[in-house]
Amino acid sequence: MTNTGNIIKLRMLARITCASVLASVLIGCVNIPERNSVPSELTSLAGIPGVPDARFWGDEWPTFGIERFRAFTDTQIRRNFAALYNRPHNYVAISGGGANGAFGAGLFAGWTASGTRPEFAMVTGISTGALTAPFVFLGSDYDEVLEQVYTTTYTRDIAEERNLISAIFSDSMADSEPLRRLIEKYITADVIAAIAREHSRGKRLFIGTVNLDAGRSVIWSIGAIAGSDYPRKQALIHDILQASAAIPVAFSPVVIPVEIHGESYDEMHVDGGAGAQAFVYPAQLNWQEISSKLKVKGKPQVYVIRNSFLGADYRGIKRSVIPIANRSIASLIRTQGIGDLYQIYALCKRDGNDFNLAHIPASFTEQPDENFDPVYMRKLYDLGYEMAKQGYPWEKGPPGFSDDPL
């Protein structure tokens, strides 16, 4: 069975091989806009002016944020985390997967219909999960928006392929301007204001990208940006969401402006899936300390929505460069995603959180006619909806793990 979230990556690879030959001849003619990238020695100082909480490295929680949290009095905790204090906690991580994001969209709607969907204290998203996460963060009132996005979108609404010559003179094989327009249509000023309100109650919405210059994952606090006075916050949030879904080579990287001591620079960001397929929080963070200070009721529940399959599928691969490369990339993406599940599971065990996993079942064998096929996505959406409405059978560990192996 095919993971449609990877199809565009694999097809682009074949075109890249041909393009690279021609590019070697024409490389002197390439005219890509120059950048003012951040000097390597100043990377840790770059940021969004006036928004110190805008982001942090995916492998390093900001020290100043932890120290400030530890210094809060009980009264300050109650005021700054009203939605989280002395309540049950539910966190959800939404993975990448392209058109397969329809599964997660349907699952959330079915979860609402079942009457058991909780309020999420924290929502994280990567790639297609980044496009889903803002609406999940705002709650079930936005289920219809997700249904519309994931059952009526065509490939042409996401990207326009460039011809071979145009691709050589660009930084990607396709123009993702249609995706940008889609993001701008749905992530409106009203949606951003609603995210800011939820953030002020203590809830958190995190989106992952990869800083291509630094080669590191970056976690963006969308709520902190939404609630700030940063003059271009709406454009920045659109940049982040577009970047999180910007498949390297297939789509253009998103150049995000930053400042260091008042000087302007730029960073190049791409698909968060280049760093991880799903995430909850950095491993070095002491989550038990956070739970204790927030007086969390019961055991925190961690839900991971994997918009993909778990098992490998067998195919006889032709002994040729492109099929071998395609298959290798597909295998790498799948195993990376499973590795992320192992890490999240290990964090849950260490920190006393309860692990819950949802994924597309192997019984779903439909095939799309294009990268984003509304007919295919409707079937996948309906599958996620029905499974959740009937009471989703959450798996309590990643492949090969079990709470009760005997």
Short mmCIF file of C-alpha atoms in Angstrom, two decimals:
data_model
loop_
_atom_site.label_atom_id
_atom_site.label_comp_id
_atom_site.label_asym_id
_atom_site.label_seq_id
_atom_site.Cartn_x
_atom_site.Cartn_y
_atom_site.Cartn_z
CA MET A 1 0.00 0.00 0.00
CA THR A 2 1.24 3.51 -0.79
CA ASN A 3 1.84 6.28 1.74
CA THR A 4 0.54 9.27 -0.20
CA GLY A 5 2.43 11.61 2.10
CA ASN A 6 5.61 10.35 0.41
CA ILE A 7 4.44 10.08 -3.20
CA ILE A 8 5.34 13.63 -4.16
CA LYS A 9 8.78 13.19 -2.60
CA LEU A 10 9.44 10.05 -4.58
CA ARG A 11 8.19 11.34 -7.93
CA MET A 12 10.19 14.53 -7.59
CA LEU A 13 13.35 12.49 -7.05
CA ALA A 14 13.13 11.02 -10.54
CA ARG A 15 12.89 14.50 -12.02
CA ILE A 16 15.77 15.73 -9.89
CA THR A 17 18.13 13.19 -11.47
CA CYS A 18 17.39 14.44 -14.95
CA ALA A 19 17.49 18.05 -13.85
CA SER A 20 20.87 17.67 -12.21
CA VAL A 21 22.47 16.68 -15.52
CA LEU A 22 21.17 19.75 -17.28
CA ALA A 23 21.91 21.89 -14.24
CA SER A 24 25.60 20.97 -14.46
CA VAL A 25 25.65 22.62 -17.88
CA LEU A 26 23.57 25.68 -16.99
CA ILE A 27 24.59 26.23 -13.39
CA GLY A 28 26.38 29.45 -14.21
CA CYS A 29 23.08 30.95 -15.34
CA VAL A 30 21.13 30.22 -12.16
CA ASN A 31 19.68 33.37 -10.63
CA ILE A 32 18.25 32.58 -7.19
CA PRO A 33 17.80 35.59 -4.86
CA GLU A 34 20.71 36.20 -2.52
CA ARG A 35 20.29 35.75 1.22
CA ASN A 36 21.62 37.38 4.33
CA SER A 37 21.92 34.20 6.35
CA VAL A 38 22.77 34.16 10.04
CA PRO A 39 26.53 33.81 10.73
CA SER A 40 27.20 30.42 12.32
CA GLU A 41 28.63 31.94 15.50
CA LEU A 42 25.42 33.97 16.03
CA THR A 43 22.89 31.20 15.39
CA SER A 44 21.86 30.89 19.03
CA LEU A 45 21.18 34.64 19.23
CA ALA A 46 18.78 34.91 16.30
CA GLY A 47 15.14 35.44 17.17
CA ILE A 48 11.87 37.22 16.57
CA PRO A 49 12.07 40.77 17.97
CA GLY A 50 9.84 41.30 20.98
CA VAL A 51 8.77 37.63 21.18
CA PRO A 52 11.37 35.78 23.31
CA ASP A 53 9.07 32.76 23.65
CA ALA A 54 8.50 32.44 19.90
CA ARG A 55 10.62 29.30 19.49
CA PHE A 56 13.31 26.96 20.76
CA TRP A 57 15.50 24.20 19.38
CA GLY A 58 13.77 20.84 19.11
CA ASP A 59 16.54 19.17 21.08
CA GLU A 60 16.98 21.89 23.69
CA TRP A 61 14.22 23.44 25.82
CA PRO A 62 15.04 27.12 26.52
CA THR A 63 16.72 27.54 29.91
CA PHE A 64 15.19 30.95 30.54
CA GLY A 65 11.68 29.53 30.10
CA ILE A 66 12.24 26.77 32.65
CA GLU A 67 13.84 29.11 35.15
CA ARG A 68 10.93 31.55 34.85
CA PHE A 69 8.41 28.71 35.27
CA ARG A 70 10.20 27.46 38.38
CA ALA A 71 10.13 30.96 39.86
CA PHE A 72 6.36 31.32 39.50
CA THR A 73 4.40 31.38 42.73
CA ASP A 74 1.28 29.25 43.08
CA THR A 75 -0.81 32.36 42.46
CA GLN A 76 1.09 33.12 39.26
CA ILE A 77 0.70 29.52 38.09
CA ARG A 78 -3.05 29.72 38.64
CA ARG A 79 -3.25 32.97 36.70
CA ASN A 80 -0.95 32.07 33.78
CA PHE A 81 -2.13 28.47 33.38
CA ALA A 82 -5.82 28.68 34.26
CA ALA A 83 -6.77 26.00 31.72
CA LEU A 84 -4.14 23.58 33.04
CA TYR A 85 -3.96 24.09 36.79
CA ASN A 86 -5.34 21.29 38.96
CA ARG A 87 -6.96 19.56 35.96
CA PRO A 88 -6.43 16.39 33.94
CA HIS A 89 -3.90 16.86 31.13
CA ASN A 90 -4.22 15.58 27.57
CA TYR A 91 -1.52 16.12 24.94
CA VAL A 92 -1.72 15.25 21.25
CA ALA A 93 1.07 14.96 18.67
CA ILE A 94 -0.03 14.96 15.02
CA SER A 95 2.41 13.52 12.48
CA GLY A 96 3.13 14.29 8.86
CA GLY A 97 1.68 12.25 6.02
CA GLY A 98 0.47 14.56 3.23
CA ALA A 99 -3.00 13.63 2.01
CA ASN A 100 -3.11 10.93 4.69
CA GLY A 101 -3.80 13.76 7.11
CA ALA A 102 -7.43 13.04 6.18
CA PHE A 103 -7.25 10.08 8.58
CA GLY A 104 -6.43 12.30 11.53
CA ALA A 105 -9.01 14.90 10.51
CA GLY A 106 -11.71 12.22 10.45
CA LEU A 107 -10.50 10.75 13.72
CA PHE A 108 -10.88 14.05 15.58
CA ALA A 109 -14.40 14.57 14.20
CA GLY A 110 -15.39 11.02 15.13
CA TRP A 111 -13.88 11.52 18.55
CA THR A 112 -16.10 14.57 18.98
CA ALA A 113 -19.15 12.55 17.86
CA SER A 114 -18.34 9.85 20.43
CA GLY A 115 -18.67 12.39 23.23
CA THR A 116 -15.29 11.43 24.73
CA ARG A 117 -12.91 13.90 23.07
CA PRO A 118 -10.98 15.80 25.76
CA GLU A 119 -9.68 19.34 25.80
CA PHE A 120 -6.00 19.30 24.88
CA ALA A 121 -3.52 21.12 27.07
CA MET A 122 -0.87 20.86 24.37
CA VAL A 123 -1.04 20.19 20.62
CA THR A 124 2.01 19.62 18.41
CA GLY A 125 2.17 19.23 14.65
CA ILE A 126 4.62 18.37 11.88
CA SER A 127 4.05 18.84 8.12
CA THR A 128 0.41 17.98 7.36
CA GLY A 129 -0.01 17.71 11.13
CA ALA A 130 1.06 21.35 11.38
CA LEU A 131 -1.85 22.32 9.14
CA THR A 132 -4.23 20.27 11.27
CA ALA A 133 -2.92 21.29 14.69
CA PRO A 134 -4.29 24.87 14.94
CA PHE A 135 -7.87 23.66 14.45
CA VAL A 136 -7.45 20.73 16.84
CA PHE A 137 -6.01 23.19 19.36
CA LEU A 138 -9.12 25.39 19.08
CA GLY A 139 -11.48 22.47 19.59
CA SER A 140 -14.37 20.66 17.95
CA ASP A 141 -15.96 23.84 16.59
CA TYR A 142 -13.39 23.60 13.81
CA ASP A 143 -14.06 19.97 12.83
CA GLU A 144 -15.96 21.11 9.74
CA VAL A 145 -13.00 23.18 8.59
CA LEU A 146 -10.73 20.13 8.76
CA GLU A 147 -13.30 18.05 6.90
CA GLN A 148 -13.46 20.62 4.12
CA VAL A 149 -9.69 20.91 3.81
CA TYR A 150 -9.06 17.17 3.80
CA THR A 151 -11.92 16.05 1.56
CA THR A 152 -12.09 18.76 -1.12
CA THR A 153 -8.43 19.58 -1.80
CA TYR A 154 -6.77 18.61 -5.07
CA THR A 155 -3.05 18.48 -5.87
CA ARG A 156 -3.41 21.74 -7.79
CA ASP A 157 -4.54 23.38 -4.53
CA ILE A 158 -1.21 22.47 -2.92
CA ALA A 159 1.43 22.91 -5.61
CA GLU A 160 2.09 23.58 -9.25
CA GLU A 161 4.89 21.55 -10.82
CA ARG A 162 7.52 23.56 -12.62
CA ASN A 163 8.82 22.44 -15.98
CA LEU A 164 12.36 21.08 -16.07
CA ILE A 165 14.00 24.33 -17.11
CA SER A 166 12.10 26.43 -14.55
CA ALA A 167 13.03 23.97 -11.82
CA ILE A 168 16.72 24.27 -12.67
CA PHE A 169 16.58 28.03 -12.21
CA SER A 170 14.68 27.74 -8.94
CA ASP A 171 15.17 26.14 -5.52
CA SER A 172 12.49 23.48 -5.87
CA MET A 173 10.67 21.26 -8.34
CA ALA A 174 7.25 22.75 -7.61
CA ASP A 175 5.71 26.09 -6.72
CA SER A 176 3.91 25.91 -3.35
CA GLU A 177 2.18 29.27 -3.72
CA PRO A 178 -1.22 27.45 -3.87
CA LEU A 179 -0.50 26.00 -0.42
CA ARG A 180 0.30 29.47 0.85
CA ARG A 181 -3.04 30.74 -0.42
CA LEU A 182 -4.79 27.82 1.27
CA ILE A 183 -3.09 28.62 4.58
CA GLU A 184 -4.01 32.29 4.30
CA LYS A 185 -7.62 31.37 3.54
CA TYR A 186 -8.10 29.28 6.67
CA ILE A 187 -5.62 30.74 9.18
CA THR A 188 -7.34 34.10 9.41
CA ALA A 189 -6.88 36.98 11.84
CA ASP A 190 -9.86 35.64 13.82
CA VAL A 191 -8.28 32.18 14.07
CA ILE A 192 -4.99 33.71 15.22
CA ALA A 193 -6.82 35.81 17.83
CA ALA A 194 -8.56 32.65 19.10
CA ILE A 195 -5.19 30.87 19.37
CA ALA A 196 -3.86 33.82 21.38
CA ARG A 197 -6.79 33.59 23.80
CA GLU A 198 -6.21 29.89 24.43
CA HIS A 199 -2.51 30.51 24.89
CA SER A 200 -3.28 33.14 27.54
CA ARG A 201 -5.13 30.40 29.47
CA GLY A 202 -1.96 28.30 29.52
CA LYS A 203 -2.58 25.94 26.59
CA ARG A 204 0.24 25.46 24.12
CA LEU A 205 0.37 24.97 20.33
CA PHE A 206 3.77 23.93 18.97
CA ILE A 207 4.72 23.51 15.29
CA GLY A 208 7.97 21.94 14.07
CA THR A 209 10.18 23.05 11.20
CA VAL A 210 13.82 22.39 10.35
CA ASN A 211 16.32 25.25 10.19
CA LEU A 212 18.20 24.12 7.10
CA ASP A 213 21.16 26.40 7.79
CA ALA A 214 21.67 24.97 11.27
CA GLY A 215 20.49 21.46 10.41
CA ARG A 216 18.32 21.38 13.55
CA SER A 217 14.64 21.09 14.36
CA VAL A 218 12.93 24.25 15.58
CA ILE A 219 9.76 24.25 17.68
CA TRP A 220 7.59 27.33 17.27
CA SER A 221 5.12 28.49 19.93
CA ILE A 222 2.28 29.68 17.72
CA GLY A 223 0.27 30.94 20.69
CA ALA A 224 3.13 33.12 21.95
CA ILE A 225 3.46 34.66 18.48
CA ALA A 226 -0.31 35.07 18.12
CA GLY A 227 -0.55 36.89 21.44
CA SER A 228 2.42 39.17 20.79
CA ASP A 229 2.62 42.72 19.41
CA TYR A 230 4.95 41.61 16.61
CA PRO A 231 3.74 43.64 13.59
CA ARG A 232 3.95 40.81 11.06
CA LYS A 233 2.76 38.00 13.33
CA GLN A 234 0.08 36.80 10.90
CA ALA A 235 2.59 36.54 8.06
CA LEU A 236 5.07 34.81 10.38
CA ILE A 237 2.51 32.19 11.43
CA HIS A 238 1.71 31.60 7.75
CA ASP A 239 5.45 31.29 7.07
CA ILE A 240 5.85 28.69 9.82
CA LEU A 241 2.92 26.56 8.68
CA GLN A 242 4.08 26.71 5.07
CA ALA A 243 7.64 25.86 6.09
CA SER A 244 6.54 22.89 8.18
CA ALA A 245 4.96 21.40 5.05
CA ALA A 246 7.74 22.46 2.65
CA ILE A 247 9.09 19.10 1.49
CA PRO A 248 12.78 19.71 0.70
CA VAL A 249 13.55 19.92 -3.04
CA ALA A 250 9.91 19.33 -3.92
CA PHE A 251 8.78 22.67 -2.41
CA SER A 252 10.75 25.87 -1.92
CA PRO A 253 12.20 26.47 1.54
CA VAL A 254 10.57 29.33 3.42
CA VAL A 255 12.90 32.19 4.28
CA ILE A 256 12.00 33.63 7.69
CA PRO A 257 13.36 37.03 8.79
CA VAL A 258 15.06 37.20 12.18
CA GLU A 259 17.08 39.78 14.11
CA ILE A 260 20.28 39.81 16.13
CA HIS A 261 20.99 42.95 18.15
CA GLY A 262 18.79 44.98 15.82
CA GLU A 263 20.44 43.64 12.65
CA SER A 264 18.23 41.81 10.13
CA TYR A 265 19.10 38.34 8.86
CA ASP A 266 17.16 35.41 7.41
CA GLU A 267 16.87 31.69 8.04
CA MET A 268 15.84 28.96 5.62
CA HIS A 269 13.21 26.56 7.01
CA VAL A 270 11.77 23.37 5.53
CA ASP A 271 9.43 20.50 6.36
CA GLY A 272 9.52 19.59 10.05
CA GLY A 273 9.48 15.95 8.93
CA ALA A 274 13.13 16.34 7.95
CA GLY A 275 13.83 16.32 11.68
CA ALA A 276 11.03 14.22 13.17
CA GLN A 277 7.70 12.76 12.09
CA ALA A 278 6.07 13.54 15.46
CA PHE A 279 7.16 15.11 18.75
CA VAL A 280 5.85 15.97 22.20
CA TYR A 281 8.65 17.70 24.14
CA PRO A 282 12.49 17.55 24.33
CA ALA A 283 13.86 14.55 26.22
CA GLN A 284 15.91 16.60 28.69
CA LEU A 285 12.80 18.34 30.03
CA ASN A 286 11.68 17.22 33.50
CA TRP A 287 7.97 16.78 32.79
CA GLN A 288 7.24 15.41 36.25
CA GLU A 289 8.38 18.72 37.69
CA ILE A 290 5.99 20.59 35.38
CA SER A 291 3.11 18.25 36.21
CA SER A 292 3.76 18.66 39.92
CA LYS A 293 3.84 22.45 39.80
CA LEU A 294 0.60 22.50 37.76
CA LYS A 295 -0.95 20.00 40.18
CA VAL A 296 -2.11 17.79 37.31
CA LYS A 297 -4.99 15.49 38.21
CA GLY A 298 -4.41 11.85 37.38
CA LYS A 299 -1.96 10.52 34.80
CA PRO A 300 -1.34 12.79 31.78
CA GLN A 301 -2.56 11.22 28.55
CA VAL A 302 -0.32 11.45 25.48
CA TYR A 303 -2.04 10.78 22.14
CA VAL A 304 -0.03 10.28 18.96
CA ILE A 305 -1.89 10.48 15.64
CA ARG A 306 0.27 8.85 12.98
CA ASN A 307 -1.14 9.78 9.59
CA SER A 308 0.49 6.78 7.99
CA PHE A 309 0.79 3.01 8.13
CA LEU A 310 3.05 1.17 10.56
CA GLY A 311 3.91 -1.96 8.64
CA ALA A 312 6.23 -2.29 5.66
CA ASP A 313 4.90 -3.47 2.31
CA TYR A 314 6.76 -5.83 0.01
CA ARG A 315 7.62 -4.79 -3.54
CA GLY A 316 9.96 -6.27 -6.08
CA ILE A 317 12.26 -3.33 -6.89
CA LYS A 318 13.80 -2.95 -10.32
CA ARG A 319 17.60 -2.81 -10.24
CA SER A 320 17.82 0.78 -11.36
CA VAL A 321 18.91 4.05 -9.71
CA ILE A 322 15.52 5.78 -9.43
CA PRO A 323 13.49 2.82 -8.06
CA ILE A 324 16.28 2.03 -5.58
CA ALA A 325 16.47 5.66 -4.44
CA ASN A 326 12.68 5.95 -4.17
CA ARG A 327 12.38 2.80 -2.11
CA SER A 328 15.26 3.80 0.16
CA ILE A 329 13.70 7.20 0.91
CA ALA A 330 10.30 5.62 1.61
CA SER A 331 11.92 3.13 3.99
CA LEU A 332 13.85 5.88 5.75
CA ILE A 333 10.72 7.98 6.31
CA ARG A 334 8.75 5.01 7.67
CA THR A 335 11.46 3.84 10.05
CA GLN A 336 12.18 7.40 11.21
CA GLY A 337 8.51 7.76 12.12
CA ILE A 338 8.55 4.51 14.09
CA GLY A 339 11.72 5.65 15.84
CA ASP A 340 9.89 8.81 16.92
CA LEU A 341 7.16 6.64 18.42
CA TYR A 342 9.78 4.74 20.44
CA GLN A 343 11.15 8.02 21.80
CA ILE A 344 7.72 9.35 22.76
CA TYR A 345 6.87 6.02 24.38
CA ALA A 346 10.13 6.07 26.36
CA LEU A 347 9.40 9.62 27.56
CA CYS A 348 5.93 8.54 28.66
CA LYS A 349 7.34 5.65 30.66
CA ARG A 350 10.00 7.85 32.24
CA ASP A 351 7.66 10.72 33.10
CA GLY A 352 4.58 8.77 34.18
CA ASN A 353 2.43 9.66 31.17
CA ASP A 354 0.02 7.27 29.44
CA PHE A 355 0.87 6.50 25.78
CA ASN A 356 -1.89 6.18 23.17
CA LEU A 357 -1.27 5.56 19.46
CA ALA A 358 -3.56 5.79 16.43
CA HIS A 359 -2.49 4.96 12.87
CA ILE A 360 -3.95 3.99 9.52
CA PRO A 361 -4.78 0.27 9.64
CA ALA A 362 -3.28 -2.15 7.16
CA SER A 363 -6.80 -3.10 6.08
CA PHE A 364 -7.13 0.24 4.26
CA THR A 365 -5.97 -0.58 0.74
CA GLU A 366 -7.44 2.24 -1.35
CA GLN A 367 -5.09 3.93 -3.83
CA PRO A 368 -5.20 7.61 -4.87
CA ASP A 369 -5.31 8.79 -8.47
CA GLU A 370 -3.12 11.80 -7.66
CA ASN A 371 -1.09 13.11 -4.73
CA PHE A 372 -4.14 14.82 -3.22
CA ASP A 373 -7.19 12.90 -4.41
CA PRO A 374 -10.45 14.02 -2.75
CA VAL A 375 -12.11 10.65 -3.35
CA TYR A 376 -9.26 8.82 -1.63
CA MET A 377 -9.13 11.37 1.18
CA ARG A 378 -12.88 11.14 1.78
CA LYS A 379 -12.61 7.38 2.25
CA LEU A 380 -9.69 7.81 4.63
CA TYR A 381 -11.51 10.58 6.52
CA ASP A 382 -14.59 8.38 6.88
CA LEU A 383 -12.44 5.51 8.15
CA GLY A 384 -10.87 7.68 10.87
CA TYR A 385 -14.31 9.09 11.76
CA GLU A 386 -15.99 5.71 12.17
CA MET A 387 -13.11 4.19 14.13
CA ALA A 388 -13.13 7.09 16.60
CA LYS A 389 -16.91 7.37 16.84
CA GLN A 390 -17.11 3.72 17.86
CA GLY A 391 -14.36 4.18 20.46
CA TYR A 392 -10.88 4.19 18.96
CA PRO A 393 -8.80 1.12 19.95
CA TRP A 394 -5.75 3.07 21.08
CA GLU A 395 -2.53 1.09 21.02
CA LYS A 396 -0.59 1.35 24.27
CA GLY A 397 2.87 1.06 22.77
CA PRO A 398 4.76 1.32 19.47
CA PRO A 399 5.41 -1.78 17.32
CA GLY A 400 7.08 -4.50 19.35
CA PHE A 401 6.19 -3.02 22.73
CA SER A 402 3.43 -4.00 25.11
CA ASP A 403 2.50 -3.12 28.66
CA ASP A 404 1.84 -6.83 29.23
CA PRO A 405 4.17 -8.84 26.92
CA LEU A 406 3.18 -12.10 28.59
#
